[in-house]
CSV table of C-alpha atoms in Angstrom, one decimal:
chain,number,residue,atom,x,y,z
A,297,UNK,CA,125.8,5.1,5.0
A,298,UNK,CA,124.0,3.3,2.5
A,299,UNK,CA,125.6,-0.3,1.4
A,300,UNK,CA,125.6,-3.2,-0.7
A,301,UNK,CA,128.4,-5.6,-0.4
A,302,UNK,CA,127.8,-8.6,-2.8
A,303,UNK,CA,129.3,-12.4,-1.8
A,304,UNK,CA,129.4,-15.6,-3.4
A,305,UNK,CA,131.0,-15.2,-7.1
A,306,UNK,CA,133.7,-17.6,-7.5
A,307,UNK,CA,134.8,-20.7,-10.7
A,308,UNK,CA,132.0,-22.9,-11.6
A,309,UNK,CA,131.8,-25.6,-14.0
A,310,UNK,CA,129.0,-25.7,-16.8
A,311,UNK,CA,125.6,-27.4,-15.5
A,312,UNK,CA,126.6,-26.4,-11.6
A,313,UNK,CA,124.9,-24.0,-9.4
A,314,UNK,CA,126.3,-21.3,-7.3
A,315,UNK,CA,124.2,-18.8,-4.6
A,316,UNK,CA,125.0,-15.6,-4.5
A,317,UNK,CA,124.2,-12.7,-1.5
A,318,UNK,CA,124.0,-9.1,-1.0
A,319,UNK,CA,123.5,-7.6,2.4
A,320,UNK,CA,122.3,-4.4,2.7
A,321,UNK,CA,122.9,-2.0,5.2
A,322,UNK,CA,121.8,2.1,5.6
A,323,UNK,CA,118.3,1.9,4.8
A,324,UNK,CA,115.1,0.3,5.4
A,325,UNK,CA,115.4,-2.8,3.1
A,326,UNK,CA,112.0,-3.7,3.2
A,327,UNK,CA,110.6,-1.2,1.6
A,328,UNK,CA,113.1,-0.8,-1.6
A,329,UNK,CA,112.4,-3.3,-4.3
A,330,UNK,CA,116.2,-5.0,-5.4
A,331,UNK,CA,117.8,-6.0,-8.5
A,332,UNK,CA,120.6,-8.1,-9.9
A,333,UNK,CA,122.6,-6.7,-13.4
A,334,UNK,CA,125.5,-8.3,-14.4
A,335,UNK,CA,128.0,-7.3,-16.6
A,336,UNK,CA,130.2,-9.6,-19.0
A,337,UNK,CA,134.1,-9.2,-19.7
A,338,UNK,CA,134.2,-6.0,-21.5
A,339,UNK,CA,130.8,-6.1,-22.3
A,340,UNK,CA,127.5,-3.6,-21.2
A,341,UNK,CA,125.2,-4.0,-18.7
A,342,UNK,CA,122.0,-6.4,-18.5
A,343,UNK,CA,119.5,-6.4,-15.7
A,344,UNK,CA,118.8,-10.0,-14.8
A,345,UNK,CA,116.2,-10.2,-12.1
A,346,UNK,CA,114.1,-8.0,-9.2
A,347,UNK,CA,112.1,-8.6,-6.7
A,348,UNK,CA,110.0,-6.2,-4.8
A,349,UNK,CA,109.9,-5.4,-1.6
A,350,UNK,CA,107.0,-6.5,0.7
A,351,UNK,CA,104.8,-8.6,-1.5
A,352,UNK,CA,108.3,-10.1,-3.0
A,353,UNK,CA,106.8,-10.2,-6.4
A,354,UNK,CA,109.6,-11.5,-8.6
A,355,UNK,CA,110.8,-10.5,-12.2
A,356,UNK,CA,113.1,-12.6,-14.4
A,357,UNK,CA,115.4,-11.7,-18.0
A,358,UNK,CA,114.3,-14.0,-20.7
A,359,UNK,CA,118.4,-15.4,-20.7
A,360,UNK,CA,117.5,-16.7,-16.8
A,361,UNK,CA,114.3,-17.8,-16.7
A,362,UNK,CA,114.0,-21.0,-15.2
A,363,UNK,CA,117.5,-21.4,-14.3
A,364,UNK,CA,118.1,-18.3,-11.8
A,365,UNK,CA,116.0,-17.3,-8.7
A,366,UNK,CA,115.3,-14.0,-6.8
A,367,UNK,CA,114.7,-14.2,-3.0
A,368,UNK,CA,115.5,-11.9,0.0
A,369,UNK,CA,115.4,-12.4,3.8
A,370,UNK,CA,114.0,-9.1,4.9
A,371,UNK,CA,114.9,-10.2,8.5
A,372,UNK,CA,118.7,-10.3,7.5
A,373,UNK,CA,118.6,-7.3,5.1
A,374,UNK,CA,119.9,-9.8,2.5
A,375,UNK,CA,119.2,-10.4,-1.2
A,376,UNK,CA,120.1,-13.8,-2.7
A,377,UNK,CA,120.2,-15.1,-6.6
A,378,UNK,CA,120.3,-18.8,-6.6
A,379,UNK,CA,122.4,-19.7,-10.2
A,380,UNK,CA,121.4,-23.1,-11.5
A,381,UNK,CA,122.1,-25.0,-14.6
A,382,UNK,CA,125.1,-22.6,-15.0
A,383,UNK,CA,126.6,-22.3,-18.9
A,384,UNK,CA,129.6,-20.3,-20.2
A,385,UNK,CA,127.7,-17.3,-21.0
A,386,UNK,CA,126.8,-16.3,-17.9
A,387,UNK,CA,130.3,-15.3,-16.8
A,388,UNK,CA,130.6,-11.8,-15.1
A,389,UNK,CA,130.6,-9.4,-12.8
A,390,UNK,CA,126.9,-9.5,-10.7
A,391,UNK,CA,126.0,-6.5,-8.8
A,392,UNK,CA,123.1,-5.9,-7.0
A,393,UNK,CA,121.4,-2.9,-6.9
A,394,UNK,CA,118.9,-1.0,-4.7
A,395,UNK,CA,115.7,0.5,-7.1
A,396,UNK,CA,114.0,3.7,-6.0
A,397,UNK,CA,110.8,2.7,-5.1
A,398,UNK,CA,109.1,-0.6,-3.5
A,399,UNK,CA,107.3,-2.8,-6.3
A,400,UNK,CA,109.7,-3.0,-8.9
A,401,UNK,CA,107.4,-1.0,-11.6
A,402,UNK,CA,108.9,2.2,-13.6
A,403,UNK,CA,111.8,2.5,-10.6
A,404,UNK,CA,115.5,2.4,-11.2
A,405,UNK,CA,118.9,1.7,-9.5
A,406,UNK,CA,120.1,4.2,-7.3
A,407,UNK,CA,122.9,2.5,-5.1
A,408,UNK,CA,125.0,-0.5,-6.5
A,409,UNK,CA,127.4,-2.9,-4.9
A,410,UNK,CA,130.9,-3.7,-5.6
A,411,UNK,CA,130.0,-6.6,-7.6
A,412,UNK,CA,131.1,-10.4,-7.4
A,413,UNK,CA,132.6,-12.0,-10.0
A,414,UNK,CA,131.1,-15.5,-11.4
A,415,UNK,CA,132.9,-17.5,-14.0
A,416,UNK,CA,131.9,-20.3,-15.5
A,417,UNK,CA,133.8,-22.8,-17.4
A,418,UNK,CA,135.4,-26.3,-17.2
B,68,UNK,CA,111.0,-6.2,-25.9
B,69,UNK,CA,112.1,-2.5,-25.7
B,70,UNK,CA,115.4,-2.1,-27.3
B,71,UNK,CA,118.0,1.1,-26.5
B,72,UNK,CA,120.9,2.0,-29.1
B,73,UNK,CA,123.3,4.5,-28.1
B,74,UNK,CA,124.9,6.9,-30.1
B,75,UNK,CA,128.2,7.3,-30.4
B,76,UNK,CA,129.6,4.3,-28.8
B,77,UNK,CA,133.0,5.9,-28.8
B,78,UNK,CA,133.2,9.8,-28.2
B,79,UNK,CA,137.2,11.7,-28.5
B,80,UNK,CA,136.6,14.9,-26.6
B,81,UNK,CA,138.8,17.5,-24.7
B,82,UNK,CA,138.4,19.2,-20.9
B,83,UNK,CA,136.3,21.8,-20.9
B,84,UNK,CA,134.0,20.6,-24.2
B,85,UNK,CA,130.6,20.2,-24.5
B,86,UNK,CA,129.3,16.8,-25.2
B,87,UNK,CA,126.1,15.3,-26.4
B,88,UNK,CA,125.4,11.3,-26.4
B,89,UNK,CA,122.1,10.4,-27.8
B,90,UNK,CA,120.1,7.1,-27.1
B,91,UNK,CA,116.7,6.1,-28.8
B,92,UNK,CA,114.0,3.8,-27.4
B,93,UNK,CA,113.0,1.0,-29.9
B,94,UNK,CA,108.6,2.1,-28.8
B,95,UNK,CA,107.7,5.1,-26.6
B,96,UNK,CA,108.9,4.7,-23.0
B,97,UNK,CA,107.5,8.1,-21.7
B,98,UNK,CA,110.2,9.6,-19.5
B,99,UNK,CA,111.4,6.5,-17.6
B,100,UNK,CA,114.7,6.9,-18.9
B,101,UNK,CA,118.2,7.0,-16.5
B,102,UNK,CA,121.9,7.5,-17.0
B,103,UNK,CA,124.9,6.2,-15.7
B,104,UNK,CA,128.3,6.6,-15.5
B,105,UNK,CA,131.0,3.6,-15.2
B,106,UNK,CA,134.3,3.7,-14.5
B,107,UNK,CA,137.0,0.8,-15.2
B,108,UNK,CA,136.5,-1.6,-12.3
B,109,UNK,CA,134.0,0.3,-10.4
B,110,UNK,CA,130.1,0.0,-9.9
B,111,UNK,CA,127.7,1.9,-12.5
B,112,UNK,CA,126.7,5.5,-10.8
B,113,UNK,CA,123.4,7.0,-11.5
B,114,UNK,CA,123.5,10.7,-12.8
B,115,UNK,CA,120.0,11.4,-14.2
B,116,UNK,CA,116.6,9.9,-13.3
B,117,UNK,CA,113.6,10.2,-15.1
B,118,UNK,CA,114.7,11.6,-18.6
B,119,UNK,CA,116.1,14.7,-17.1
B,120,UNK,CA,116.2,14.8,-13.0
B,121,UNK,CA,119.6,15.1,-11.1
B,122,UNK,CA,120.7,12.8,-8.7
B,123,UNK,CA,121.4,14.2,-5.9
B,124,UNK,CA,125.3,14.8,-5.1
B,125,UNK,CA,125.6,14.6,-9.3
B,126,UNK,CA,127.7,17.9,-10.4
B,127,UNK,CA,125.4,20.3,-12.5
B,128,UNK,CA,127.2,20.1,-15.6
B,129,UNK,CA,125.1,17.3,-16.3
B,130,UNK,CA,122.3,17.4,-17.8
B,131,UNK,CA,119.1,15.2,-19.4
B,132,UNK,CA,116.6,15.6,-21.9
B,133,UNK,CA,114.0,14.3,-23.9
B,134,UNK,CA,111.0,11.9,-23.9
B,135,UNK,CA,109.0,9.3,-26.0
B,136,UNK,CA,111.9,7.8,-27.9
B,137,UNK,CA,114.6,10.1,-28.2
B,138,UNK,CA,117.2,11.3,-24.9
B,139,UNK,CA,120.1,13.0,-24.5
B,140,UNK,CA,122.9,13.6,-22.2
B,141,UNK,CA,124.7,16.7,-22.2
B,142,UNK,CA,128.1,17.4,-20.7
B,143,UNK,CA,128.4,21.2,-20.6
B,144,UNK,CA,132.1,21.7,-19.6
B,145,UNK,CA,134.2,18.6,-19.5
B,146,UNK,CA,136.3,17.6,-16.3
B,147,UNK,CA,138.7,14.8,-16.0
B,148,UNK,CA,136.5,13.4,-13.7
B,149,UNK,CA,134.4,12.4,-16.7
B,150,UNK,CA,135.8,10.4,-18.8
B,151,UNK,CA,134.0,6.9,-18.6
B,152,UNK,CA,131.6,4.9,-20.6
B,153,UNK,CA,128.1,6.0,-20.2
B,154,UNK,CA,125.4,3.7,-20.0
B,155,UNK,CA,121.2,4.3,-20.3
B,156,UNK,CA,118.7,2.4,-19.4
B,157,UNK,CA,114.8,2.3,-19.8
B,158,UNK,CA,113.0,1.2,-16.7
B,159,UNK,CA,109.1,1.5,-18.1
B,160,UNK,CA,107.0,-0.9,-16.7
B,161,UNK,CA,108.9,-4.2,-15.3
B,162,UNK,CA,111.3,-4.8,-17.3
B,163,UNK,CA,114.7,-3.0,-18.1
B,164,UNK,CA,117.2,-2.7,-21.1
B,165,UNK,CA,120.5,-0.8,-20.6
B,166,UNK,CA,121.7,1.2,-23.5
B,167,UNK,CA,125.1,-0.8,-25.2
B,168,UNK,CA,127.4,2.5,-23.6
B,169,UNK,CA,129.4,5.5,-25.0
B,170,UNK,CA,133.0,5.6,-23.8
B,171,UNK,CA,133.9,8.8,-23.5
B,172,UNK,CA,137.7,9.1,-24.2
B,173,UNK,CA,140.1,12.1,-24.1
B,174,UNK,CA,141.4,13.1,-27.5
């Protein structure tokens, strides 16, 4: 069976950093770009970043640029976002999702996580 | 950027309807257009791929169409099953918007 099971969320104050994780399991994880979308209180979705999946090419929202970071351990079948410079905004849920090709370009998300919740406030 | 704006955002329908929900691309995005449904608490699910392609295990009452800057997702006999926000997304080229959602409520 095909998984995602997202760790990490948790309360964070404003300016700190938090890392989350997805492990993957079901498929052959190298060969699947990945993608993190979150999803605000009540709010609609935004894709934040992707990475693909051999050259690990990485793709970034303008609203994380510079503060967020892609990776993945294609040894542990795991995909990480490193949060940094944290601020109020980006509170919500953070899925990570599994595209349907390799490199990230004119693919979509076919297989999502459960999602981990980050909240960040004082 | 490419922008995506849903229409309605809230739909009232009844079991067994038919149901349209229309979303327009802000510039052409070809057919790299998906759909999703999301229920309260739970993950997004993907329906339709590429304007108008079923994903697999997705009933066949659902359906997709269009391409350029105008898509629709049609409903052709509502189930309970259904009723959820729905959510699209362009995915042309490397970046992606999602759609703001239509929640499909029962009336």
């Amino acid at each position: 069976e095909v998984q995602l099971v997202e760790s990490g969320g948790g309360l964070v104050q404003p300016g700190g950093s938090l890392r989350l994780s997805c492990a993957a399991s079901g498929f052959t994880f190298t060969n699947y770009a990945m993608s993190w979308v979150r999803q605000a209180p009540g709010k609609g979705l935004e894709w934040v970043s992707s990475i693909s999946g051999g050259r690990q090419s990485t793709y970034y929202a303008d609203s994380v640029q510079g503060r967020f970071t892609i990776s993945r351990d294609n040894s542990k079948n795991t995909l990480y976002l490193q949060m940094n410079s944290l601020r109020a905004d980006d509170t919500a849920v953070y899925y990570c999702a599994k595209e349907t090709g390799g490199d990230h370009y004119c693919d979509t998300f076919d297989i999502w996580g459960q999602g981990t919740m980050v909240i960040v406030s004082s | 950027d490419i922008q995506m704006t849903q229409s309605p955002s809230t739909l009232s329908a009844s079991v067994g309807d038919r149901v349209t929900i229309t979303c327009r691309a802000s510039q052409s995005i070809s057919s790299w257009l998906a759909w999703y449904q999301q229920k309260p608490g739970k993950a997004p699910k993907l329906l339709i791929y590429k304007a108008s392609s079923l994903q697999s295990g997705v009933p066949s009452r659902f359906g997709g169409s269009g391409s350029g800057t105008e898509f629709t997702l049609t409903i052709s006999s509502l189930q309970p099953d259904d009723f959820a926000t729905y959510y699209c997304q362009q995915y042309n080229g490397y970046l992606n918007t999602f759609g703001q959602g239509t929640k499909l409520e029962i009336k």
